[in-house]
Amino acid sequence: MSHEKAQKTQNEVPTGNASKSSITDEELAEAMRSEREELEETWARPSGVWGWFTDTDHKAIAKRYIVTAFVFFLLGGIEAALMRIQLAFPESHFLNPDRYNQIFTTHGTTMMFLFAVPIMTAFGIYFVPLMVGARDVAFPRMNVYGYFVYLIGGLLLYAGFFLNTGPDAGWFAYVPLSGPAYSPGKRVDIWAQMITFTEISALVGAVIVIGTAFKMRAPGMSINRIPLFVWAQIVTAFMIIFAMPAVMLASSFLASDRLIDTHFFNPAEGGDAILYQHLFWFFGHPEVYIIFIPALGFISPIIITFARRKIFGYVPLVLSLISTGFIGFGLWVHHMFATPIPQMGESFFTAASMMIAIPSGVQIFCWIATLWGSKLNIKTPLLFVLGFFAIFVLGGLTGVMLASVPLNLQIHDTFFVVAHLHYVLIGGSVFPLFGAFYYWFPKWTGRMLSERAGHLNFWLMFIGFTLVFFPMHQLGLNGMPRRVYTYLPETGWGTLNLIASIGAFVLAAGVLVFIVNAVWALRAGVVAGDNPWGADSLEWSIPSPPPNYNFHNIPVVQGRYPIWQATADAPIVRGLNTKKRETLVTSVMDAQPELRFDIPGPSIWPLMVALATAVTFIAGIFTPWAFLVGAILAGITLTCWFFADPNYENKSARETGEKSEKVAPRVELQPKEV
Amino acid sequence: MSTRAVIDITELPHHQFDTYDPVWWGNNLLLAIETSMFAILIATYFYLRQNFALWPPPVAELTATLKPLPLLTYGTLNTLLLVLSCGPMILTDRAARQGSRGVCQIGLVICVLCGLGAIVLRSFEFSAVYFRWDSNAYGSVVWFMLGMHLLHLLVLTTESLLLTIWIFAREFDMKHRVDIVTVAVYWYWVTAIWILLYAIIYYVPRLG
């Protein structure tokens, strides 16, 4: 297709059923001046304590998620440091075995369920609406519910931990160890119910992200123009939807085996311990990708911005994300090679485990191709991405090693596995996450983080990480099992362990530099402006921090890089009500305007339903009757939610003198050029 | 003086049926979650079956029947009731689209009654399974399947009841007409899942 024709189709305005007109710049400026006050009032956030409990603003909820998850990250980090102190020297008595078990279980549980998944969800909740040009997420009240359920789940785990009732059967709580016979008391029950809370919250987040990304994109953002960040969030959300039910069943079966004597995992009555492993890892392996794929979504925009050019291979990148999502469901048995699985079955999972390296490789080569020959602008976010390449590729290599059954059996449950999983999770997820912190901090706060401190932060974390985890490969090959609270001096593992422990403190210093940097920047950082990095995506087209209503006029997107490709006379959307909360709903494939959707405002009922959920599952640790009481409470609170602020839309429709609603016919469209 | 093209959306509606409305997507994504839950639950059923020479397992007492199959009566009645209830639900679905409030009111009342009937029948189904949840793994998984589906019957019936109250006591507005069409999808789904569960719970043991 000729350039001229491409240009023409690019500037076509997708109107769907809406009408088209034009406005001069002066008229527009005048209209916006008079609307601004009304918009501010309509989208005003409630203040005070009541406001904290009722606010539905997606940016406020997401920031809350991020701060909460970061606090859990610090708690998990402190637990890691305690373990490293214990293991620094042989026959150490800093921690006793029971305390050590609780600490490594709480560390793993915190990092996986209370830090990694929620913080990735939080980035989606903050940026998906901003990147697709919406005024809020699709279901803002459900979003509030999701946050409170998550918070309560996290508090439950730590309440148990500080009362010496922290779970102690490992973060995947295998039966029979976690079953009623070998884990009396309530420690494992707390773990099982905490899982329920965090899974509910993750599922809620997934539905919100898909709803927003599918139905609330600005006109012109057809499916082939969706930003790569949003694609990563969509793929993750679908993985959550298909993976999380497995762990909910696993933890519910476990809890009911312990509470009401069911026999799902009791071999004496026909139950099966391996069934637990299947259920857990059918969730647990996709979980790794649920943590990792959003991080891939951070890397693409950072590379686009700092390489200052369009991404190489948009379509292969999207297809890689999607195929990673699919193949991710075919790997779970490689966690179970040490169980009696038929060899034929094992070989399929070996093949799938090696196959997943292909889409990962495609992505890395696309990014390298984008960076190659570009005039790099080496700022801290890009530095973390480059660190990701180094660490993640090493973690991927040990992953290919672990996919091989004979080697896997040899090093199963050793420190080699610990090294591998930290290489892929910290390298694949935490490094891009810190890059994302530096990249988007100006959007959240309006201020820049210090670059000098950023470089220091990166190098401390990179060197510290390598010191902690690289020696663990050798420790594992030397035979040091994971989850032992101490070891004998004769084993000769002392030196490498000491190096790892020193590294842990270097890594911690890096995180500390970040915290100091953030606190300093909030007070004295350079004021960022709308688009400090010269980036391409829509969140940078609005002020930092964004106003409550995000976009005064919903933009019309003219390409994959909306800001870079916007023409001076770029069309805009007009006609959203300023007296009530509305956003534009568009079609899934072509993003043609369809509805002026009502966005619900602040409400206390999401919190009340979250509390009903909390009563159900926390009391459910002690008595099955909690589920009856909880069902009644949930019914009452949901009924109130349903009937609360009656007629808000009809009333405001009357006030604003709106016409009756017409039915929109579907419009057929020609496919568009990118 | 430059001008800009404007997409004027003042005339667009607030709500529209099916794929237009985000609520439709929210509901269907919930159903996707629950479908994967039931799929894994069914996989669990067949996984546990491998551990038994006889399914259901024989009873220890000499006086009891050698193969304690689940009784068909209540389960079959329940299946019939749910399949039949789709009739009024289809009519309600259509009426909501066309905007006839009266048909929706009558249809929803019938559906809520069917839902209540299904819940009552379900409580008998538990005892029609020969074993309790704590007898053996067979009892555990069958009770769990019945229970998870009961949970959906409860939610579905409550949701339909609330919508019924709304359109009797308040307005028959577009927002809640979209809700009715969305609940209809949920209703068909609950019925379809039950047909699958019914076939597995009641006929897999009869296959031998």
mmCIF file with all atom_site columns, N, CA, C and O in Angstrom, chain A residues 120 124 128 132 205-215 217 221-223 226-242 290 293-294 297 314 318 321-322 325 588, chain B residues 29:
data_model
loop_
_atom_site.group_PDB
_atom_site.id
_atom_site.type_symbol
_atom_site.label_atom_id
_atom_site.label_alt_id
_atom_site.label_comp_id
_atom_site.label_asym_id
_atom_site.label_entity_id
_atom_site.label_seq_id
_atom_site.pdbx_PDB_ins_code
_atom_site.Cartn_x
_atom_site.Cartn_y
_atom_site.Cartn_z
_atom_site.occupancy
_atom_site.B_iso_or_equiv
_atom_site.pdbx_formal_charge
_atom_site.auth_seq_id
_atom_site.auth_comp_id
_atom_site.auth_asym_id
_atom_site.auth_atom_id
_atom_site.pdbx_PDB_model_num
ATOM 1   N N  . MET A 1 120 ? 1.491   -6.132  40.149 1.00 0.00 ? 120 MET A N  1
ATOM 2   C CA . MET A 1 120 ? 1.314   -6.152  38.694 1.00 0.00 ? 120 MET A CA 1
ATOM 3   C C  . MET A 1 120 ? -0.125  -5.749  38.342 1.00 0.00 ? 120 MET A C  1
ATOM 4   O O  . MET A 1 120 ? -0.368  -4.988  37.410 1.00 0.00 ? 120 MET A O  1
ATOM 5   N N  . GLY A 1 124 ? -1.718  -2.391  36.181 1.00 0.00 ? 124 GLY A N  1
ATOM 6   C CA . GLY A 1 124 ? -2.785  -2.483  35.188 1.00 0.00 ? 124 GLY A CA 1
ATOM 7   C C  . GLY A 1 124 ? -3.930  -1.560  35.531 1.00 0.00 ? 124 GLY A C  1
ATOM 8   O O  . GLY A 1 124 ? -4.459  -0.843  34.678 1.00 0.00 ? 124 GLY A O  1
ATOM 9   N N  . VAL A 1 128 ? -3.932  0.967   32.541 1.00 0.00 ? 128 VAL A N  1
ATOM 10  C CA . VAL A 1 128 ? -4.748  0.540   31.400 1.00 0.00 ? 128 VAL A CA 1
ATOM 11  C C  . VAL A 1 128 ? -5.760  1.632   31.018 1.00 0.00 ? 128 VAL A C  1
ATOM 12  O O  . VAL A 1 128 ? -5.825  2.028   29.848 1.00 0.00 ? 128 VAL A O  1
ATOM 13  N N  . VAL A 1 132 ? -5.510  3.635   27.353 1.00 0.00 ? 132 VAL A N  1
ATOM 14  C CA . VAL A 1 132 ? -6.532  3.453   26.320 1.00 0.00 ? 132 VAL A CA 1
ATOM 15  C C  . VAL A 1 132 ? -7.447  4.675   26.228 1.00 0.00 ? 132 VAL A C  1
ATOM 16  O O  . VAL A 1 132 ? -8.339  4.700   25.386 1.00 0.00 ? 132 VAL A O  1
ATOM 17  N N  . GLY A 1 205 ? -9.425  -8.093  39.732 1.00 0.00 ? 205 GLY A N  1
ATOM 18  C CA . GLY A 1 205 ? -8.548  -7.231  38.941 1.00 0.00 ? 205 GLY A CA 1
ATOM 19  C C  . GLY A 1 205 ? -8.515  -7.656  37.482 1.00 0.00 ? 205 GLY A C  1
ATOM 20  O O  . GLY A 1 205 ? -8.528  -6.821  36.576 1.00 0.00 ? 205 GLY A O  1
ATOM 21  N N  . ALA A 1 206 ? -8.490  -8.985  37.247 1.00 0.00 ? 206 ALA A N  1
ATOM 22  C CA . ALA A 1 206 ? -8.409  -9.480  35.872 1.00 0.00 ? 206 ALA A CA 1
ATOM 23  C C  . ALA A 1 206 ? -9.650  -9.093  35.080 1.00 0.00 ? 206 ALA A C  1
ATOM 24  O O  . ALA A 1 206 ? -9.561  -8.632  33.938 1.00 0.00 ? 206 ALA A O  1
ATOM 25  N N  . VAL A 1 207 ? -10.826 -9.254  35.696 1.00 0.00 ? 207 VAL A N  1
ATOM 26  C CA . VAL A 1 207 ? -12.068 -8.907  34.995 1.00 0.00 ? 207 VAL A CA 1
ATOM 27  C C  . VAL A 1 207 ? -12.088 -7.410  34.681 1.00 0.00 ? 207 VAL A C  1
ATOM 28  O O  . VAL A 1 207 ? -12.473 -6.994  33.580 1.00 0.00 ? 207 VAL A O  1
ATOM 29  N N  . ILE A 1 208 ? -11.626 -6.608  35.629 1.00 0.00 ? 208 ILE A N  1
ATOM 30  C CA . ILE A 1 208 ? -11.610 -5.159  35.421 1.00 0.00 ? 208 ILE A CA 1
ATOM 31  C C  . ILE A 1 208 ? -10.683 -4.789  34.263 1.00 0.00 ? 208 ILE A C  1
ATOM 32  O O  . ILE A 1 208 ? -11.034 -3.989  33.392 1.00 0.00 ? 208 ILE A O  1
ATOM 33  N N  . VAL A 1 209 ? -9.501  -5.394  34.246 1.00 0.00 ? 209 VAL A N  1
ATOM 34  C CA . VAL A 1 209 ? -8.536  -5.056  33.196 1.00 0.00 ? 209 VAL A CA 1
ATOM 35  C C  . VAL A 1 209 ? -9.080  -5.436  31.820 1.00 0.00 ? 209 VAL A C  1
ATOM 36  O O  . VAL A 1 209 ? -9.023  -4.652  30.868 1.00 0.00 ? 209 VAL A O  1
ATOM 37  N N  . ILE A 1 210 ? -9.661  -6.639  31.707 1.00 0.00 ? 210 ILE A N  1
ATOM 38  C CA . ILE A 1 210 ? -10.177 -7.049  30.393 1.00 0.00 ? 210 ILE A CA 1
ATOM 39  C C  . ILE A 1 210 ? -11.343 -6.154  29.987 1.00 0.00 ? 210 ILE A C  1
ATOM 40  O O  . ILE A 1 210 ? -11.418 -5.689  28.849 1.00 0.00 ? 210 ILE A O  1
ATOM 41  N N  . GLY A 1 211 ? -12.251 -5.909  30.934 1.00 0.00 ? 211 GLY A N  1
ATOM 42  C CA . GLY A 1 211 ? -13.399 -5.047  30.616 1.00 0.00 ? 211 GLY A CA 1
ATOM 43  C C  . GLY A 1 211 ? -12.942 -3.686  30.127 1.00 0.00 ? 211 GLY A C  1
ATOM 44  O O  . GLY A 1 211 ? -13.457 -3.156  29.133 1.00 0.00 ? 211 GLY A O  1
ATOM 45  N N  . THR A 1 212 ? -11.953 -3.106  30.796 1.00 0.00 ? 212 THR A N  1
ATOM 46  C CA . THR A 1 212 ? -11.474 -1.780  30.417 1.00 0.00 ? 212 THR A CA 1
ATOM 47  C C  . THR A 1 212 ? -10.755 -1.819  29.072 1.00 0.00 ? 212 THR A C  1
ATOM 48  O O  . THR A 1 212 ? -11.007 -0.990  28.198 1.00 0.00 ? 212 THR A O  1
ATOM 49  N N  . ALA A 1 213 ? -9.884  -2.803  28.901 1.00 0.00 ? 213 ALA A N  1
ATOM 50  C CA . ALA A 1 213 ? -9.082  -2.842  27.674 1.00 0.00 ? 213 ALA A CA 1
ATOM 51  C C  . ALA A 1 213 ? -9.932  -3.203  26.461 1.00 0.00 ? 213 ALA A C  1
ATOM 52  O O  . ALA A 1 213 ? -9.636  -2.788  25.348 1.00 0.00 ? 213 ALA A O  1
ATOM 53  N N  . PHE A 1 214 ? -10.978 -3.978  26.659 1.00 0.00 ? 214 PHE A N  1
ATOM 54  C CA . PHE A 1 214 ? -11.794 -4.385  25.511 1.00 0.00 ? 214 PHE A CA 1
ATOM 55  C C  . PHE A 1 214 ? -12.820 -3.319  25.137 1.00 0.00 ? 214 PHE A C  1
ATOM 56  O O  . PHE A 1 214 ? -13.121 -3.142  23.968 1.00 0.00 ? 214 PHE A O  1
ATOM 57  N N  . LYS A 1 215 ? -13.401 -2.658  26.128 1.00 0.00 ? 215 LYS A N  1
ATOM 58  C CA . LYS A 1 215 ? -14.580 -1.853  25.841 1.00 0.00 ? 215 LYS A CA 1
ATOM 59  C C  . LYS A 1 215 ? -14.385 -0.351  26.006 1.00 0.00 ? 215 LYS A C  1
ATOM 60  O O  . LYS A 1 215 ? -15.289 0.404   25.710 1.00 0.00 ? 215 LYS A O  1
ATOM 61  N N  . ARG A 1 217 ? -11.584 1.624   25.022 1.00 0.00 ? 217 ARG A N  1
ATOM 62  C CA . ARG A 1 217 ? -10.476 2.238   24.283 1.00 0.00 ? 217 ARG A CA 1
ATOM 63  C C  . ARG A 1 217 ? -10.967 3.453   23.502 1.00 0.00 ? 217 ARG A C  1
ATOM 64  O O  . ARG A 1 217 ? -12.090 3.473   22.995 1.00 0.00 ? 217 ARG A O  1
ATOM 65  N N  . MET A 1 221 ? -8.234  3.431   18.433 1.00 0.00 ? 221 MET A N  1
ATOM 66  C CA . MET A 1 221 ? -7.307  2.439   18.968 1.00 0.00 ? 221 MET A CA 1
ATOM 67  C C  . MET A 1 221 ? -7.860  1.050   18.653 1.00 0.00 ? 221 MET A C  1
ATOM 68  O O  . MET A 1 221 ? -8.326  0.333   19.536 1.00 0.00 ? 221 MET A O  1
ATOM 69  N N  . SER A 1 222 ? -7.823  0.697   17.380 1.00 0.00 ? 222 SER A N  1
ATOM 70  C CA . SER A 1 222 ? -8.297  -0.630  16.978 1.00 0.00 ? 222 SER A CA 1
ATOM 71  C C  . SER A 1 222 ? -7.353  -1.671  17.577 1.00 0.00 ? 222 SER A C  1
ATOM 72  O O  . SER A 1 222 ? -6.295  -1.337  18.109 1.00 0.00 ? 222 SER A O  1
ATOM 73  N N  . ILE A 1 223 ? -7.752  -2.930  17.454 1.00 0.00 ? 223 ILE A N  1
ATOM 74  C CA . ILE A 1 223 ? -7.049  -3.965  18.222 1.00 0.00 ? 223 ILE A CA 1
ATOM 75  C C  . ILE A 1 223 ? -5.579  -4.066  17.817 1.00 0.00 ? 223 ILE A C  1
ATOM 76  O O  . ILE A 1 223 ? -4.734  -4.462  18.622 1.00 0.00 ? 223 ILE A O  1
ATOM 77  N N  . ILE A 1 226 ? -3.294  -1.472  20.053 1.00 0.00 ? 226 ILE A N  1
ATOM 78  C CA . ILE A 1 226 ? -3.274  -1.492  21.516 1.00 0.00 ? 226 ILE A CA 1
ATOM 79  C C  . ILE A 1 226 ? -1.827  -1.467  21.997 1.00 0.00 ? 226 ILE A C  1
ATOM 80  O O  . ILE A 1 226 ? -1.001  -2.228  21.502 1.00 0.00 ? 226 ILE A O  1
ATOM 81  N N  . PRO A 1 227 ? -1.483  -0.612  22.952 1.00 0.00 ? 227 PRO A N  1
ATOM 82  C CA . PRO A 1 227 ? -0.102  -0.564  23.447 1.00 0.00 ? 227 PRO A CA 1
ATOM 83  C C  . PRO A 1 227 ? 0.337   -1.923  23.999 1.00 0.00 ? 227 PRO A C  1
ATOM 84  O O  . PRO A 1 227 ? -0.483  -2.668  24.546 1.00 0.00 ? 227 PRO A O  1
ATOM 85  N N  . LEU A 1 228 ? 1.620   -2.221  23.870 1.00 0.00 ? 228 LEU A N  1
ATOM 86  C CA . LEU A 1 228 ? 2.128   -3.532  24.300 1.00 0.00 ? 228 LEU A CA 1
ATOM 87  C C  . LEU A 1 228 ? 1.931   -3.750  25.801 1.00 0.00 ? 228 LEU A C  1
ATOM 88  O O  . LEU A 1 228 ? 1.722   -4.868  26.256 1.00 0.00 ? 228 LEU A O  1
ATOM 89  N N  . PHE A 1 229 ? 2.008   -2.667  26.581 1.00 0.00 ? 229 PHE A N  1
ATOM 90  C CA . PHE A 1 229 ? 1.736   -2.781  28.022 1.00 0.00 ? 229 PHE A CA 1
ATOM 91  C C  . PHE A 1 229 ? 0.342   -3.348  28.244 1.00 0.00 ? 229 PHE A C  1
ATOM 92  O O  . PHE A 1 229 ? 0.131   -4.255  29.055 1.00 0.00 ? 229 PHE A O  1
ATOM 93  N N  . VAL A 1 230 ? -0.624  -2.813  27.491 1.00 0.00 ? 230 VAL A N  1
ATOM 94  C CA . VAL A 1 230 ? -2.011  -3.248  27.681 1.00 0.00 ? 230 VAL A CA 1
ATOM 95  C C  . VAL A 1 230 ? -2.191  -4.687  27.198 1.00 0.00 ? 230 VAL A C  1
ATOM 96  O O  . VAL A 1 230 ? -2.887  -5.477  27.844 1.00 0.00 ? 230 VAL A O  1
ATOM 97  N N  . TRP A 1 231 ? -1.514  -5.032  26.092 1.00 0.00 ? 231 TRP A N  1
ATOM 98  C CA . TRP A 1 231 ? -1.574  -6.429  25.640 1.00 0.00 ? 231 TRP A CA 1
ATOM 99  C C  . TRP A 1 231 ? -1.079  -7.364  26.738 1.00 0.00 ? 231 TRP A C  1
ATOM 100 O O  . TRP A 1 231 ? -1.677  -8.407  27.006 1.00 0.00 ? 231 TRP A O  1
ATOM 101 N N  . ALA A 1 232 ? 0.046   -7.001  27.357 1.00 0.00 ? 232 ALA A N  1
ATOM 102 C CA . ALA A 1 232 ? 0.601   -7.863  28.403 1.00 0.00 ? 232 ALA A CA 1
ATOM 103 C C  . ALA A 1 232 ? -0.404  -8.015  29.542 1.00 0.00 ? 232 ALA A C  1
ATOM 104 O O  . ALA A 1 232 ? -0.606  -9.111  30.082 1.00 0.00 ? 232 ALA A O  1
ATOM 105 N N  . GLN A 1 233 ? -1.080  -6.908  29.885 1.00 0.00 ? 233 GLN A N  1
ATOM 106 C CA . GLN A 1 233 ? -2.067  -6.973  30.962 1.00 0.00 ? 233 GLN A CA 1
ATOM 107 C C  . GLN A 1 233 ? -3.261  -7.851  30.558 1.00 0.00 ? 233 GLN A C  1
ATOM 108 O O  . GLN A 1 233 ? -3.802  -8.584  31.379 1.00 0.00 ? 233 GLN A O  1
ATOM 109 N N  . ILE A 1 234 ? -3.657  -7.786  29.287 1.00 0.00 ? 234 ILE A N  1
ATOM 110 C CA . ILE A 1 234 ? -4.794  -8.599  28.838 1.00 0.00 ? 234 ILE A CA 1
ATOM 111 C C  . ILE A 1 234 ? -4.435  -10.085 28.934 1.00 0.00 ? 234 ILE A C  1
ATOM 112 O O  . ILE A 1 234 ? -5.206  -10.897 29.460 1.00 0.00 ? 234 ILE A O  1
ATOM 113 N N  . VAL A 1 235 ? -3.250  -10.442 28.424 1.00 0.00 ? 235 VAL A N  1
ATOM 114 C CA . VAL A 1 235 ? -2.847  -11.850 28.444 1.00 0.00 ? 235 VAL A CA 1
ATOM 115 C C  . VAL A 1 235 ? -2.774  -12.343 29.895 1.00 0.00 ? 235 VAL A C  1
ATOM 116 O O  . VAL A 1 235 ? -3.263  -13.425 30.232 1.00 0.00 ? 235 VAL A O  1
ATOM 117 N N  . THR A 1 236 ? -2.184  -11.516 30.769 1.00 0.00 ? 236 THR A N  1
ATOM 118 C CA . THR A 1 236 ? -2.099  -11.891 32.174 1.00 0.00 ? 236 THR A CA 1
ATOM 119 C C  . THR A 1 236 ? -3.477  -12.103 32.770 1.00 0.00 ? 236 THR A C  1
ATOM 120 O O  . THR A 1 236 ? -3.713  -13.080 33.496 1.00 0.00 ? 236 THR A O  1
ATOM 121 N N  . ALA A 1 237 ? -4.400  -11.202 32.449 1.00 0.00 ? 237 ALA A N  1
ATOM 122 C CA . ALA A 1 237 ? -5.738  -11.297 33.031 1.00 0.00 ? 237 ALA A CA 1
ATOM 123 C C  . ALA A 1 237 ? -6.408  -12.597 32.600 1.00 0.00 ? 237 ALA A C  1
ATOM 124 O O  . ALA A 1 237 ? -7.049  -13.275 33.413 1.00 0.00 ? 237 ALA A O  1
ATOM 125 N N  . PHE A 1 238 ? -6.241  -12.970 31.324 1.00 0.00 ? 238 PHE A N  1
ATOM 126 C CA . PHE A 1 238 ? -6.833  -14.240 30.888 1.00 0.00 ? 238 PHE A CA 1
ATOM 127 C C  . PHE A 1 238 ? -6.175  -15.419 31.586 1.00 0.00 ? 238 PHE A C  1
ATOM 128 O O  . PHE A 1 238 ? -6.843  -16.398 31.946 1.00 0.00 ? 238 PHE A O  1
ATOM 129 N N  . MET A 1 239 ? -4.863  -15.340 31.801 1.00 0.00 ? 239 MET A N  1
ATOM 130 C CA . MET A 1 239 ? -4.200  -16.439 32.514 1.00 0.00 ? 239 MET A CA 1
ATOM 131 C C  . MET A 1 239 ? -4.739  -16.545 33.936 1.00 0.00 ? 239 MET A C  1
ATOM 132 O O  . MET A 1 239 ? -4.949  -17.641 34.456 1.00 0.00 ? 239 MET A O  1
ATOM 133 N N  . ILE A 1 240 ? -4.962  -15.394 34.578 1.00 0.00 ? 240 ILE A N  1
ATOM 134 C CA . ILE A 1 240 ? -5.512  -15.414 35.936 1.00 0.00 ? 240 ILE A CA 1
ATOM 135 C C  . ILE A 1 240 ? -6.870  -16.109 35.923 1.00 0.00 ? 240 ILE A C  1
ATOM 136 O O  . ILE A 1 240 ? -7.168  -16.958 36.766 1.00 0.00 ? 240 ILE A O  1
ATOM 137 N N  . ILE A 1 241 ? -7.682  -15.779 34.915 1.00 0.00 ? 241 ILE A N  1
ATOM 138 C CA . ILE A 1 241 ? -9.034  -16.334 34.865 1.00 0.00 ? 241 ILE A CA 1
ATOM 139 C C  . ILE A 1 241 ? -9.017  -17.848 34.737 1.00 0.00 ? 241 ILE A C  1
ATOM 140 O O  . ILE A 1 241 ? -9.836  -18.544 35.333 1.00 0.00 ? 241 ILE A O  1
ATOM 141 N N  . PHE A 1 242 ? -8.048  -18.391 33.973 1.00 0.00 ? 242 PHE A N  1
ATOM 142 C CA . PHE A 1 242 ? -8.059  -19.838 33.794 1.00 0.00 ? 242 PHE A CA 1
ATOM 143 C C  . PHE A 1 242 ? -7.187  -20.577 34.804 1.00 0.00 ? 242 PHE A C  1
ATOM 144 O O  . PHE A 1 242 ? -7.345  -21.781 34.986 1.00 0.00 ? 242 PHE A O  1
ATOM 145 N N  . ILE A 1 290 ? 2.065   -15.107 35.200 1.00 0.00 ? 290 ILE A N  1
ATOM 146 C CA . ILE A 1 290 ? 1.199   -14.017 35.644 1.00 0.00 ? 290 ILE A CA 1
ATOM 147 C C  . ILE A 1 290 ? 2.042   -12.904 36.273 1.00 0.00 ? 290 ILE A C  1
ATOM 148 O O  . ILE A 1 290 ? 1.730   -11.724 36.175 1.00 0.00 ? 290 ILE A O  1
ATOM 149 N N  . ILE A 1 293 ? 4.693   -11.789 32.775 1.00 0.00 ? 293 ILE A N  1
ATOM 150 C CA . ILE A 1 293 ? 4.205   -11.143 31.549 1.00 0.00 ? 293 ILE A CA 1
ATOM 151 C C  . ILE A 1 293 ? 3.925   -9.638  31.737 1.00 0.00 ? 293 ILE A C  1
ATOM 152 O O  . ILE A 1 293 ? 4.280   -8.847  30.875 1.00 0.00 ? 293 ILE A O  1
ATOM 153 N N  . PRO A 1 294 ? 3.320   -9.208  32.873 1.00 0.00 ? 294 PRO A N  1
ATOM 154 C CA . PRO A 1 294 ? 3.169   -7.760  33.031 1.00 0.00 ? 294 PRO A CA 1
ATOM 155 C C  . PRO A 1 294 ? 4.511   -7.046  33.008 1.00 0.00 ? 294 PRO A C  1
ATOM 156 O O  . PRO A 1 294 ? 4.616   -5.923  32.495 1.00 0.00 ? 294 PRO A O  1
ATOM 157 N N  . GLY A 1 297 ? 5.446   -6.281  29.765 1.00 0.00 ? 297 GLY A N  1
ATOM 158 C CA . GLY A 1 297 ? 4.702   -5.093  29.354 1.00 0.00 ? 297 GLY A CA 1
ATOM 159 C C  . GLY A 1 297 ? 5.345   -3.798  29.825 1.00 0.00 ? 297 GLY A C  1
ATOM 160 O O  . GLY A 1 297 ? 5.098   -2.743  29.252 1.00 0.00 ? 297 GLY A O  1
ATOM 161 N N  . TYR A 1 314 ? 6.098   -5.423  16.287 1.00 0.00 ? 314 TYR A N  1
ATOM 162 C CA . TYR A 1 314 ? 4.933   -5.336  17.177 1.00 0.00 ? 314 TYR A CA 1
ATOM 163 C C  . TYR A 1 314 ? 4.125   -6.627  17.136 1.00 0.00 ? 314 TYR A C  1
ATOM 164 O O  . TYR A 1 314 ? 3.782   -7.194  18.173 1.00 0.00 ? 314 TYR A O  1
ATOM 165 N N  . VAL A 1 318 ? 3.329   -9.274  20.202 1.00 0.00 ? 318 VAL A N  1
ATOM 166 C CA . VAL A 1 318 ? 1.998   -9.592  20.731 1.00 0.00 ? 318 VAL A CA 1
ATOM 167 C C  . VAL A 1 318 ? 1.747   -11.093 20.655 1.00 0.00 ? 318 VAL A C  1
ATOM 168 O O  . VAL A 1 318 ? 1.281   -11.714 21.622 1.00 0.00 ? 318 VAL A O  1
ATOM 169 N N  . LEU A 1 321 ? 3.537   -12.893 23.390 1.00 0.00 ? 321 LEU A N  1
ATOM 170 C CA . LEU A 1 321 ? 2.851   -12.786 24.678 1.00 0.00 ? 321 LEU A CA 1
ATOM 171 C C  . LEU A 1 321 ? 1.717   -13.802 24.744 1.00 0.00 ? 321 LEU A C  1
ATOM 172 O O  . LEU A 1 321 ? 1.554   -14.528 25.728 1.00 0.00 ? 321 LEU A O  1
ATOM 173 N N  . ILE A 1 322 ? 0.932   -13.864 23.672 1.00 0.00 ? 322 ILE A N  1
ATOM 174 C CA . ILE A 1 322 ? -0.233  -14.747 23.689 1.00 0.00 ? 322 ILE A CA 1
ATOM 175 C C  . ILE A 1 322 ? 0.207   -16.208 23.728 1.00 0.00 ? 322 ILE A C  1
ATOM 176 O O  . ILE A 1 322 ? -0.328  -17.012 24.491 1.00 0.00 ? 322 ILE A O  1
ATOM 177 N N  . GLY A 1 325 ? 1.275   -17.218 27.020 1.00 0.00 ? 325 GLY A N  1
ATOM 178 C CA . GLY A 1 325 ? 0.082   -17.461 27.835 1.00 0.00 ? 325 GLY A CA 1
ATOM 179 C C  . GLY A 1 325 ? -0.457  -18.863 27.655 1.00 0.00 ? 325 GLY A C  1
ATOM 180 O O  . GLY A 1 325 ? -0.832  -19.525 28.625 1.00 0.00 ? 325 GLY A O  1
ATOM 181 N N  . VAL A 1 588 ? -15.120 -3.713  20.435 1.00 0.00 ? 588 VAL A N  1
ATOM 182 C CA . VAL A 1 588 ? -13.943 -4.470  20.842 1.00 0.00 ? 588 VAL A CA 1
ATOM 183 C C  . VAL A 1 588 ? -12.853 -4.444  19.776 1.00 0.00 ? 588 VAL A C  1
ATOM 184 O O  . VAL A 1 588 ? -11.684 -4.224  20.079 1.00 0.00 ? 588 VAL A O  1
ATOM 185 N N  . LEU B 2 29  ? -17.132 -12.947 31.854 1.00 0.00 ? 29  LEU B N  1
ATOM 186 C CA . LEU B 2 29  ? -15.804 -13.285 32.378 1.00 0.00 ? 29  LEU B CA 1
ATOM 187 C C  . LEU B 2 29  ? -15.944 -14.046 33.693 1.00 0.00 ? 29  LEU B C  1
ATOM 188 O O  . LEU B 2 29  ? -15.193 -14.988 33.962 1.00 0.00 ? 29  LEU B O  1
#
